[in-house]
Amino acid sequence: MAVTALATPARPRLFAGPLVPRLVAGLAVAAAWEEAVKLFMPDYVATPIGILAAFPHVIVSAPFLAALAQTMAAVAEGVLIAVVLGTVLGLVIGRSLLAERALLYYVNAFYAMPILVMLPLFSLWFGYTSAARLATIVFSAIFSIILNVADGARSMPKDYLETARSFRSGRFRELFEVVLPAAMPYFLAGLRLASGRALIGAVVAEFFTAIGGLGYFILFNSRTFHHNEAFVAVLFLAGFGVGADALVTWGTRRCLPWYRRDEKAE
Amino acid sequence: MTGLAGQERSPIKARRTPLRERLARHAPFALSLAAGLALWEIAGRLTSAAFMAPLSETLLRFWQLARSGELLRLTLSSASLFATGLGLAIVVGMPLGLLLARVRLLREALDVYIMILYATPMVALIPFILSLFGFGFGPKVLVVFLFAVFPILYNTIEGARSIKPELIEVARSYRSGEWALWREVMVPYTLPYTMTGIRQAIGRALVGMIAAEFWLSATGLGGLIMNATQNFDTGAVFAAVLVMVAAALILMRLGMTLEGRFARWRG
């Protein structure tokens, strides 16, 4: 089942196009937001000016930096685990019909499952600790990598393998030196999905278990009526999504220049 | 590893009897499913009941909850939240997306913000919604709506971007009015893209529904999971998770069918 291979159209470039209408619209939305809060909402509610005012002192404050470091370290660790395990499983599922028939159903079911329902179970199994967060991140990230790598390994041109075979390449080397590089664009598309999902996994785990990190930073500040401060962290989360996307696109262009990712990604 | 996927089948294998072919196709899945269920049962029995409920315990709790009518009531409560939020997202997202598609200035002004919101993890906004609007049905619908609306908007706009200018020019040269242009060109052309958005929105709305039930107020199936976790009623947690996974799979399949049906229109 090709969850990942459904054709999505080319992504438009983010900042191509006219600047003036964008600036005007942005300012208009910000002004409307500012006024609406002043008129209808209590004064602790976040406003654009409040967020701008809070931004400089929040991003250098110790609690924020600690939270940022904790969440980013956990996401990096979780994604790394998911990449290693997910690539191996994806290669096996993509190249072995038996493995595909036995395991693909599980992978698809877990991929479709909302991560949130696993939170209570992870907190039961790992306690209210950073291990529960790590488990949530790995669980969020791994299945899109498995599915994409399996997709890439399956749709590899036959000629590659035949060439490798004629040079008497062994099974193991074949998998890691022929199939894996051929599946690379798919892997990168999977990684892009996985990094976004991993960040959401980290935030919801922090909401659920109240362990330190950006998610908890948002929760704590919004509960203590520091909405402007909390919103700075939301901006970082949004920026992470856009940034991870740009990073993977750049990586694809840089390392796989022959591949036009618009055709297959996602 | 046995054999390679797909392309490596020899002609001898292709002439196998249908029964053996079918067995080869379905046996691995049946066996791995049986192994998975057995593993679940054994793991549940080896650990404590609060840690992991075995399969039998889960099915028993499922049966109890189903028979008392509790499960149906909670599922309907979740479903109404899901349907209201997703329905609103479609009703708002589709016309707005088409409007942005038609009015180029508006689209160019707003698309960056829509893309940023599309990439923002909506779950991060839940604490704000809770403290601003409380935890009634309305705020929960808002959560589901926010999760679901941006994929629909984003994909509709993306579809509209890819309308060939020739199409509109031809329609114009035949003196097509604004209404006819929408009906004959814009809507048919962007609908497949909107459907992709709706497929993504279905999955997101489900997550939004659970998030709202977890963190706003514990109702529906999400509420059942929360309450059962606090009571260490792990059997009920697993039963609720099973119902949710089944619902997620059915809804996703539905979304993919819908998308596939309209994908044929794509030029």
Coordinates of C-alpha atoms in Angstrom, one line a residue, chain A residues 51 55-56 58-60 64-65 67-69 71-72 199 203 214 217-218 229-244, chain B residues 119-121 124:
Chain A
I51 CA 5.3 38.9 21.8
F55 CA 11.1 38.0 22.4
P56 CA 14.5 39.5 23.3
V58 CA 12.8 35.3 26.6
I59 CA 15.3 33.9 24.1
V60 CA 18.2 34.7 26.4
F64 CA 13.9 29.0 27.8
L65 CA 17.4 28.0 26.7
A67 CA 13.9 24.0 27.6
L68 CA 15.0 24.5 24.0
A69 CA 18.2 22.4 24.6
T71 CA 13.6 19.3 23.6
M72 CA 16.1 19.6 20.7
L199 CA 8.8 17.4 17.3
V203 CA 5.8 18.5 22.6
L214 CA 9.6 23.6 25.0
F217 CA 7.6 25.8 28.8
I218 CA 4.4 26.7 26.8
E229 CA 6.4 34.4 26.7
A230 CA 4.7 31.1 25.9
F231 CA 4.0 32.3 22.4
V232 CA 7.7 32.9 21.7
A233 CA 8.2 29.1 22.2
V234 CA 5.3 28.5 19.7
L235 CA 7.2 30.6 17.2
F236 CA 10.3 28.4 17.7
L237 CA 8.2 25.3 17.1
A238 CA 6.7 26.7 13.9
G239 CA 10.2 27.8 12.8
F240 CA 11.5 24.3 13.4
G241 CA 9.0 22.9 11.0
V242 CA 9.9 25.4 8.2
G243 CA 13.6 25.1 9.0
A244 CA 13.7 21.3 9.0
Chain B
A119 CA 3.8 23.8 9.4
T120 CA 3.0 24.9 12.9
P121 CA 2.2 22.1 15.4
A124 CA 1.1 23.8 20.9

